[in-house]
Amino acid sequence: MLKRLMHDHKHIAVLLNVLKNKQMKLAEGEAINFIVVRDIVEYMQGYAERSHHPVEDIIYTYYLAHKANDEIDKLSAEHQVVTAASSALMGTLNLILSDIVVARDKLIADFAEYVDLQEKHMQMEEREIFPLLAKTLTEQDWKVIEQQCQASLIDDPLFLDREQQAFDELRSYLKTSE
């Protein structure tokens, strides 16, 4: 399960780099493809927030219930903050794609805040949470956790090797920018 989560983090990091580049271009006054940006945020909402984060939450809740000395679930709280930031950015993007004027400075700040929040969140997980889980959970724990996670596990709609129609424009963009 941790390998899957780390694999997801690698993909999310690729997308965050694309967002950073788009944010820099926007700050320099260049036009950007807002559909690609919207697709990235939509991917984050559809996959990261509906499968990746719930799986992390299930694992961490199991850890708290069976292995931890404290009951502080900072992971779920951070996931709520990330979800709120994602919704806010998607709202702004939908305004832009509906030809409603949005202040460039606000959009640039929203981009930067979103990327920074996502990066710090992943770094915290990789530095603190994942090593803790790897060290303390047993093979039997992981079997139980995997059963609990089955309802939350969905296929990655962007980075799977099979043919999919979701996120066609983003997939094309990623292939040409590599």
Coordinates of N, CA and C in Angstrom, one line a residue:
M1 N 0.8 -1.2 0.0 CA 0.0 0.0 0.0 C 0.9 1.3 0.0
L2 N 2.0 1.2 0.8 CA 2.8 2.4 0.8 C 3.5 2.6 -0.5
K3 N 3.8 1.5 -1.2 CA 4.4 1.7 -2.6 C 3.4 2.4 -3.5
R4 N 2.2 2.0 -3.4 CA 1.1 2.7 -4.3 C 1.0 4.1 -3.9
L5 N 1.0 4.5 -2.6 CA 0.9 5.9 -2.2 C 2.2 6.7 -2.7
M6 N 3.3 6.1 -2.6 CA 4.5 6.8 -3.1 C 4.5 7.0 -4.6
H7 N 4.0 6.0 -5.3 CA 3.9 6.0 -6.7 C 2.9 7.2 -7.1
D8 N 1.8 7.3 -6.4 CA 0.9 8.4 -6.6 C 1.6 9.7 -6.3
H9 N 2.4 9.8 -5.3 CA 3.1 11.1 -5.0 C 4.0 11.5 -6.2
K10 N 4.6 10.5 -6.8 CA 5.5 10.8 -7.9 C 4.7 11.5 -9.1
H11 N 3.5 10.9 -9.3 CA 2.6 11.4 -10.4 C 2.1 12.8 -10.0
I12 N 1.7 13.0 -8.7 CA 1.2 14.3 -8.3 C 2.3 15.3 -8.4
A13 N 3.5 14.9 -8.1 CA 4.7 15.9 -8.2 C 4.8 16.4 -9.6
V14 N 4.7 15.5 -10.6 CA 4.8 15.9 -12.0 C 3.7 16.9 -12.3
L15 N 2.5 16.7 -11.8 CA 1.4 17.6 -12.1 C 1.6 19.0 -11.4
L16 N 2.2 18.9 -10.2 CA 2.4 20.1 -9.4 C 3.5 20.9 -10.1
N17 N 4.5 20.3 -10.7 CA 5.5 21.0 -11.5 C 4.9 21.7 -12.7
V18 N 3.9 21.0 -13.4 CA 3.2 21.6 -14.5 C 2.5 22.9 -14.0
L19 N 1.8 22.8 -12.9 CA 1.1 23.9 -12.3 C 2.1 25.1 -12.0
K20 N 3.2 24.7 -11.4 CA 4.2 25.8 -11.1 C 4.7 26.5 -12.4
N21 N 4.9 25.7 -13.4 CA 5.3 26.3 -14.7 C 4.2 27.2 -15.2
K22 N 3.0 26.8 -15.2 CA 1.9 27.6 -15.6 C 1.8 28.8 -14.8
Q23 N 1.9 28.7 -13.5 CA 1.8 29.9 -12.6 C 2.9 30.9 -13.0
M24 N 4.2 30.4 -13.2 CA 5.3 31.3 -13.6 C 5.0 32.0 -14.9
K25 N 4.5 31.3 -15.9 CA 4.2 31.9 -17.2 C 3.1 32.9 -17.0
L26 N 2.1 32.6 -16.2 CA 1.0 33.6 -15.9 C 1.6 34.8 -15.3
A27 N 2.5 34.6 -14.3 CA 3.1 35.8 -13.6 C 3.9 36.6 -14.5
E28 N 4.5 36.0 -15.6 CA 5.3 36.8 -16.6 C 4.4 37.4 -17.7
G29 N 3.1 37.2 -17.5 CA 2.2 37.8 -18.5 C 1.9 37.0 -19.7
E30 N 2.3 35.7 -19.7 CA 2.1 34.8 -20.9 C 0.7 34.2 -20.7
A31 N 0.1 33.8 -21.9 CA -1.1 33.1 -21.9 C -0.8 31.6 -21.5
I32 N -1.8 31.0 -20.9 CA -1.6 29.6 -20.5 C -2.9 28.8 -20.9
N33 N -2.7 27.5 -21.0 CA -3.9 26.7 -21.4 C -4.6 26.3 -20.1
F34 N -5.7 27.0 -19.8 CA -6.5 26.8 -18.6 C -7.2 25.5 -18.6
I35 N -7.4 24.9 -19.7 CA -8.0 23.5 -19.8 C -7.1 22.5 -19.1
V36 N -5.8 22.6 -19.4 CA -4.8 21.7 -18.9 C -4.8 21.9 -17.3
V37 N -4.8 23.1 -16.9 CA -4.8 23.5 -15.5 C -6.0 22.9 -14.8
R38 N -7.2 23.1 -15.4 CA -8.4 22.6 -14.9 C -8.4 21.1 -14.8
D39 N -7.8 20.4 -15.8 CA -7.7 19.0 -15.8 C -6.8 18.5 -14.7
I40 N -5.8 19.2 -14.4 CA -4.9 18.8 -13.3 C -5.7 18.9 -12.0
V41 N -6.4 20.0 -11.7 CA -7.1 20.2 -10.5 C -8.3 19.2 -10.4
E42 N -8.9 18.9 -11.6 CA -10.0 17.9 -11.6 C -9.4 16.5 -11.3
Y43 N -8.2 16.2 -11.8 CA -7.6 14.9 -11.5 C -7.3 14.8 -10.0
M44 N -6.8 15.9 -9.4 CA -6.5 15.9 -8.0 C -7.8 15.7 -7.2
Q45 N -8.9 16.4 -7.7 CA -10.2 16.2 -6.9 C -10.7 14.8 -7.1
G46 N -10.6 14.3 -8.4 CA -11.3 13.0 -8.7 C -10.5 11.8 -8.2
Y47 N -9.2 11.9 -8.3 CA -8.4 10.7 -7.9 C -7.7 10.9 -6.5
A48 N -6.9 12.0 -6.4 CA -6.2 12.2 -5.1 C -7.2 12.3 -3.9
E49 N -8.2 13.1 -4.1 CA -9.1 13.4 -3.0 C -10.2 12.3 -2.8
R50 N -10.4 11.4 -3.8 CA -11.4 10.4 -3.6 C -10.9 9.0 -3.5
S51 N -9.6 8.8 -3.7 CA -9.0 7.5 -3.5 C -7.7 7.6 -2.7
H52 N -6.7 8.4 -3.2 CA -5.4 8.5 -2.5 C -5.5 8.9 -1.1
H53 N -6.2 10.0 -0.8 CA -6.3 10.5 0.5 C -7.2 9.6 1.4
P54 N -8.3 9.1 0.9 CA -9.0 8.2 1.8 C -8.2 6.9 2.2
V55 N -7.4 6.4 1.3 CA -6.6 5.3 1.6 C -5.6 5.7 2.7
E56 N -5.0 6.8 2.5 CA -4.0 7.3 3.6 C -4.8 7.4 4.9
D57 N -6.0 8.0 4.8 CA -6.7 8.2 6.1 C -7.1 6.8 6.7
I58 N -7.4 5.8 5.9 CA -7.7 4.5 6.5 C -6.5 3.9 7.2
I59 N -5.4 4.0 6.5 CA -4.1 3.5 7.0 C -3.8 4.2 8.3
Y60 N -3.8 5.5 8.3 CA -3.4 6.3 9.5 C -4.4 6.1 10.6
T61 N -5.7 6.0 10.3 CA -6.7 5.7 11.4 C -6.4 4.3 12.0
Y62 N -6.1 3.4 11.2 CA -5.7 2.0 11.7 C -4.5 2.1 12.6
Y63 N -3.5 2.9 12.2 CA -2.3 3.1 13.0 C -2.7 3.7 14.3
L64 N -3.5 4.8 14.3 CA -3.8 5.4 15.5 C -4.6 4.5 16.5
A65 N -5.5 3.7 15.9 CA -6.3 2.8 16.7 C -5.5 1.6 17.3
H66 N -4.4 1.2 16.6 CA -3.7 -0.1 17.0 C -2.3 0.1 17.5
K67 N -1.7 1.2 17.1 CA -0.2 1.3 17.3 C 0.2 2.6 18.0
A68 N -0.6 3.6 18.0 CA -0.1 4.9 18.4 C -0.4 5.2 19.9
N69 N 0.4 6.0 20.5 CA 0.2 6.5 21.8 C -0.7 7.7 21.9
D70 N -0.8 8.4 20.8 CA -1.7 9.6 20.8 C -2.8 9.4 19.8
E71 N -3.8 10.2 19.9 CA -5.0 10.1 19.0 C -5.0 11.3 18.0
I72 N -4.0 12.0 17.9 CA -4.0 13.2 17.0 C -3.9 12.8 15.5
D73 N -5.0 13.1 14.8 CA -5.0 12.7 13.4 C -4.8 14.0 12.5
K74 N -3.6 14.4 12.5 CA -3.3 15.6 11.7 C -3.3 15.3 10.2
L75 N -3.2 14.1 9.8 CA -3.3 13.7 8.4 C -4.7 14.0 7.8
S76 N -5.7 13.6 8.5 CA -7.1 13.9 8.0 C -7.4 15.4 8.0
A77 N -6.9 16.1 9.0 CA -7.1 17.5 9.0 C -6.4 18.2 7.8
E78 N -5.2 17.8 7.5 CA -4.5 18.3 6.3 C -5.2 18.0 5.1
H79 N -5.8 16.8 5.0 CA -6.5 16.4 3.8 C -7.7 17.3 3.6
Q80 N -8.3 17.7 4.6 CA -9.5 18.7 4.6 C -9.0 20.0 4.0
V81 N -7.9 20.5 4.5 CA -7.3 21.8 4.0 C -7.0 21.7 2.5
V82 N -6.4 20.6 2.1 CA -6.0 20.4 0.7 C -7.2 20.4 -0.1
T83 N -8.3 19.7 0.3 CA -9.5 19.6 -0.4 C -10.2 21.0 -0.6
A84 N -10.2 21.7 0.5 CA -10.7 23.1 0.4 C -10.0 24.0 -0.6
A85 N -8.7 23.9 -0.6 CA -7.8 24.7 -1.5 C -8.1 24.2 -2.9
S86 N -8.2 23.0 -3.1 CA -8.5 22.4 -4.5 C -9.9 22.9 -5.0
S87 N -10.9 22.9 -4.1 CA -12.2 23.4 -4.5 C -12.2 24.9 -4.8
A88 N -11.4 25.7 -4.1 CA -11.3 27.1 -4.3 C -10.6 27.4 -5.7
L89 N -9.5 26.7 -5.9 CA -8.9 26.9 -7.2 C -9.7 26.4 -8.4
M90 N -10.4 25.3 -8.2 CA -11.3 24.9 -9.3 C -12.4 25.9 -9.5
G91 N -13.0 26.5 -8.5 CA -14.0 27.6 -8.7 C -13.4 28.7 -9.5
T92 N -12.2 29.1 -9.2 CA -11.6 30.2 -9.9 C -11.4 29.8 -11.4
L93 N -10.9 28.6 -11.6 CA -10.7 28.1 -13.0 C -12.0 28.1 -13.8
N94 N -13.0 27.6 -13.1 CA -14.3 27.5 -13.8 C -14.9 28.9 -14.2
L95 N -14.6 29.9 -13.4 CA -14.9 31.3 -13.7 C -14.2 31.7 -15.0
I96 N -12.9 31.5 -15.0 CA -12.1 31.9 -16.2 C -12.5 31.2 -17.4
L97 N -12.8 29.8 -17.3 CA -13.2 29.1 -18.5 C -14.7 29.4 -18.9
S98 N -15.4 30.1 -18.1 CA -16.7 30.7 -18.4 C -16.6 32.1 -18.9
D99 N -15.4 32.6 -19.2 CA -15.1 33.9 -19.6 C -15.5 35.0 -18.6
I100 N -15.4 34.7 -17.4 CA -15.6 35.7 -16.3 C -14.3 36.2 -15.9
V101 N -14.1 37.5 -15.8 CA -12.8 38.1 -15.5 C -12.4 37.8 -14.1
V102 N -11.2 37.3 -13.9 CA -10.6 37.1 -12.6 C -9.3 37.9 -12.5
A103 N -9.1 38.5 -11.4 CA -7.8 39.3 -11.3 C -6.6 38.4 -11.4
R104 N -5.7 38.8 -12.3 CA -4.5 38.0 -12.6 C -3.7 37.7 -11.3
D105 N -3.6 38.8 -10.4 CA -2.8 38.6 -9.2 C -3.5 37.6 -8.3
K106 N -4.8 37.6 -8.2 CA -5.5 36.6 -7.4 C -5.2 35.2 -7.9
L107 N -5.3 35.0 -9.2 CA -5.1 33.7 -9.8 C -3.7 33.2 -9.5
I108 N -2.7 34.1 -9.7 CA -1.3 33.7 -9.5 C -1.1 33.3 -8.0
A109 N -1.7 34.1 -7.1 CA -1.6 33.8 -5.7 C -2.2 32.5 -5.4
D110 N -3.4 32.2 -5.9 CA -4.1 30.9 -5.7 C -3.3 29.8 -6.2
F111 N -2.7 29.9 -7.4 CA -1.9 28.8 -7.9 C -0.7 28.5 -7.0
A112 N 0.0 29.6 -6.6 CA 1.2 29.4 -5.7 C 0.8 28.8 -4.4
E113 N -0.3 29.3 -3.8 CA -0.7 28.7 -2.5 C -1.1 27.3 -2.7
Y114 N -1.8 26.9 -3.7 CA -2.2 25.5 -3.9 C -1.1 24.6 -4.1
V115 N -0.1 25.0 -4.9 CA 1.1 24.1 -5.2 C 1.9 24.0 -3.9
D116 N 2.1 25.1 -3.2 CA 2.9 25.1 -2.0 C 2.2 24.2 -0.9
L117 N 0.9 24.3 -0.8 CA 0.2 23.5 0.2 C 0.3 22.0 -0.2
Q118 N 0.1 21.7 -1.4 CA 0.2 20.3 -1.9 C 1.6 19.7 -1.6
E119 N 2.6 20.5 -2.0 CA 4.0 20.0 -1.9 C 4.4 19.8 -0.4
K120 N 4.0 20.8 0.5 CA 4.3 20.6 1.9 C 3.6 19.4 2.5
H121 N 2.4 19.2 2.0 CA 1.6 18.1 2.5 C 2.3 16.8 2.2
M122 N 2.7 16.6 0.9 CA 3.4 15.4 0.5 C 4.7 15.2 1.2
Q123 N 5.4 16.3 1.4 CA 6.7 16.2 2.1 C 6.5 15.7 3.5
M124 N 5.5 16.2 4.2 CA 5.2 15.8 5.6 C 4.9 14.3 5.6
E125 N 4.1 13.9 4.7 CA 3.7 12.5 4.6 C 4.9 11.6 4.4
E126 N 5.8 12.0 3.4 CA 6.9 11.2 3.1 C 8.0 11.2 4.2
R127 N 8.1 12.3 4.9 CA 9.1 12.5 5.9 C 8.7 11.9 7.2
E128 N 7.4 12.1 7.6 CA 6.9 11.7 8.9 C 6.0 10.5 8.9
I129 N 5.0 10.5 8.1 CA 3.9 9.5 8.2 C 4.3 8.2 7.6
F130 N 4.7 8.2 6.4 CA 5.1 6.9 5.7 C 6.1 6.1 6.4
P131 N 7.3 6.8 6.8 CA 8.3 6.0 7.6 C 7.7 5.4 8.9
L132 N 6.9 6.2 9.6 CA 6.3 5.7 10.8 C 5.4 4.5 10.6
L133 N 4.6 4.5 9.5 CA 3.8 3.4 9.2 C 4.6 2.2 8.8
A134 N 5.6 2.4 8.0 CA 6.5 1.3 7.5 C 7.2 0.6 8.7
K135 N 7.6 1.4 9.7 CA 8.3 0.9 10.8 C 7.4 0.2 11.8
T136 N 6.2 0.6 12.0 CA 5.3 0.1 13.1 C 4.3 -0.9 12.6
L137 N 3.8 -0.9 11.4 CA 2.8 -1.8 11.0 C 3.4 -3.1 10.5
T138 N 2.7 -4.2 10.9 CA 3.2 -5.6 10.6 C 2.6 -6.0 9.3
E139 N 3.0 -7.1 8.8 CA 2.4 -7.7 7.5 C 1.0 -8.0 7.7
Q140 N 0.6 -8.5 8.9 CA -0.8 -8.8 9.2 C -1.6 -7.5 9.3
D141 N -1.0 -6.4 9.8 CA -1.7 -5.1 9.8 C -2.0 -4.7 8.4
W142 N -1.0 -4.8 7.5 CA -1.2 -4.4 6.1 C -2.3 -5.2 5.4
K143 N -2.4 -6.5 5.8 CA -3.5 -7.3 5.2 C -4.9 -6.8 5.6
V144 N -5.0 -6.5 6.9 CA -6.3 -5.9 7.4 C -6.5 -4.6 6.7
I145 N -5.5 -3.7 6.6 CA -5.7 -2.4 6.0 C -6.1 -2.5 4.6
E146 N -5.4 -3.4 3.8 CA -5.7 -3.6 2.4 C -7.2 -4.0 2.2
Q147 N -7.7 -4.8 3.1 CA -9.2 -5.2 3.0 C -10.0 -4.0 3.3
Q148 N -9.6 -3.2 4.2 CA -10.4 -2.0 4.6 C -10.4 -0.9 3.5
C149 N -9.3 -0.9 2.7 CA -9.1 0.1 1.6 C -9.8 -0.3 0.3
Q150 N -10.2 -1.5 0.2 CA -10.8 -1.9 -1.1 C -11.8 -1.0 -1.7
A151 N -12.7 -0.5 -0.9 CA -13.8 0.3 -1.4 C -13.3 1.7 -1.9
S152 N -12.1 2.1 -1.4 CA -11.6 3.4 -1.7 C -10.6 3.3 -2.9
L153 N -10.1 2.1 -3.2 CA -9.1 2.0 -4.3 C -9.8 2.1 -5.7
I154 N -9.4 3.1 -6.4 CA -9.8 3.2 -7.8 C -8.6 3.3 -8.7
D155 N -8.8 2.9 -10.0 CA -7.6 3.0 -10.9 C -7.3 4.5 -11.2
D156 N -6.0 4.7 -11.3 CA -5.6 6.1 -11.7 C -6.1 6.4 -13.1
P157 N -6.9 7.5 -13.2 CA -7.5 7.8 -14.5 C -6.5 8.5 -15.5
L158 N -5.3 8.8 -15.0 CA -4.4 9.6 -15.9 C -3.1 8.8 -16.2
F159 N -2.5 8.1 -15.2 CA -1.2 7.6 -15.4 C -1.2 6.1 -15.7
L160 N -2.3 5.4 -15.9 CA -2.3 4.0 -16.2 C -1.9 3.9 -17.7
D161 N -1.3 2.7 -18.0 CA -0.8 2.5 -19.3 C -1.8 2.1 -20.3
R162 N -3.0 1.8 -19.9 CA -4.1 1.4 -20.8 C -4.8 2.7 -21.4
E163 N -5.5 2.4 -22.5 CA -6.2 3.5 -23.2 C -7.4 4.0 -22.4
Q164 N -7.4 5.3 -22.1 CA -8.5 5.9 -21.4 C -8.9 7.2 -22.1
Q165 N -10.1 7.6 -22.0 CA -10.5 8.9 -22.6 C -10.4 10.1 -21.6
A166 N -10.5 9.8 -20.4 CA -10.4 10.9 -19.4 C -9.1 11.6 -19.5
F167 N -9.1 12.9 -19.4 CA -8.0 13.8 -19.4 C -7.1 13.6 -20.6
D168 N -7.7 13.5 -21.8 CA -7.0 13.4 -23.1 C -6.1 14.5 -23.3
E169 N -6.6 15.7 -23.1 CA -5.7 16.9 -23.4 C -4.6 17.0 -22.4
L170 N -4.8 16.7 -21.2 CA -3.7 16.7 -20.2 C -2.7 15.6 -20.5
R171 N -3.2 14.4 -20.8 CA -2.3 13.3 -21.2 C -1.4 13.7 -22.4
S172 N -2.0 14.3 -23.4 CA -1.2 14.8 -24.6 C -0.2 15.8 -24.2
Y173 N -0.6 16.7 -23.4 CA 0.3 17.8 -22.9 C 1.5 17.2 -22.2
L174 N 1.2 16.2 -21.3 CA 2.3 15.6 -20.6 C 3.3 14.9 -21.5
K175 N 2.7 14.2 -22.5 CA 3.6 13.5 -23.4 C 4.5 14.4 -24.3
T176 N 3.9 15.5 -24.7 CA 4.7 16.5 -25.5 C 5.7 17.3 -24.7
S177 N 5.4 17.4 -23.4 CA 6.3 18.3 -22.6 C 7.4 17.5 -21.9
E178 N 7.4 16.2 -22.1 CA 8.5 15.3 -21.5 C 9.8 15.5 -22.2

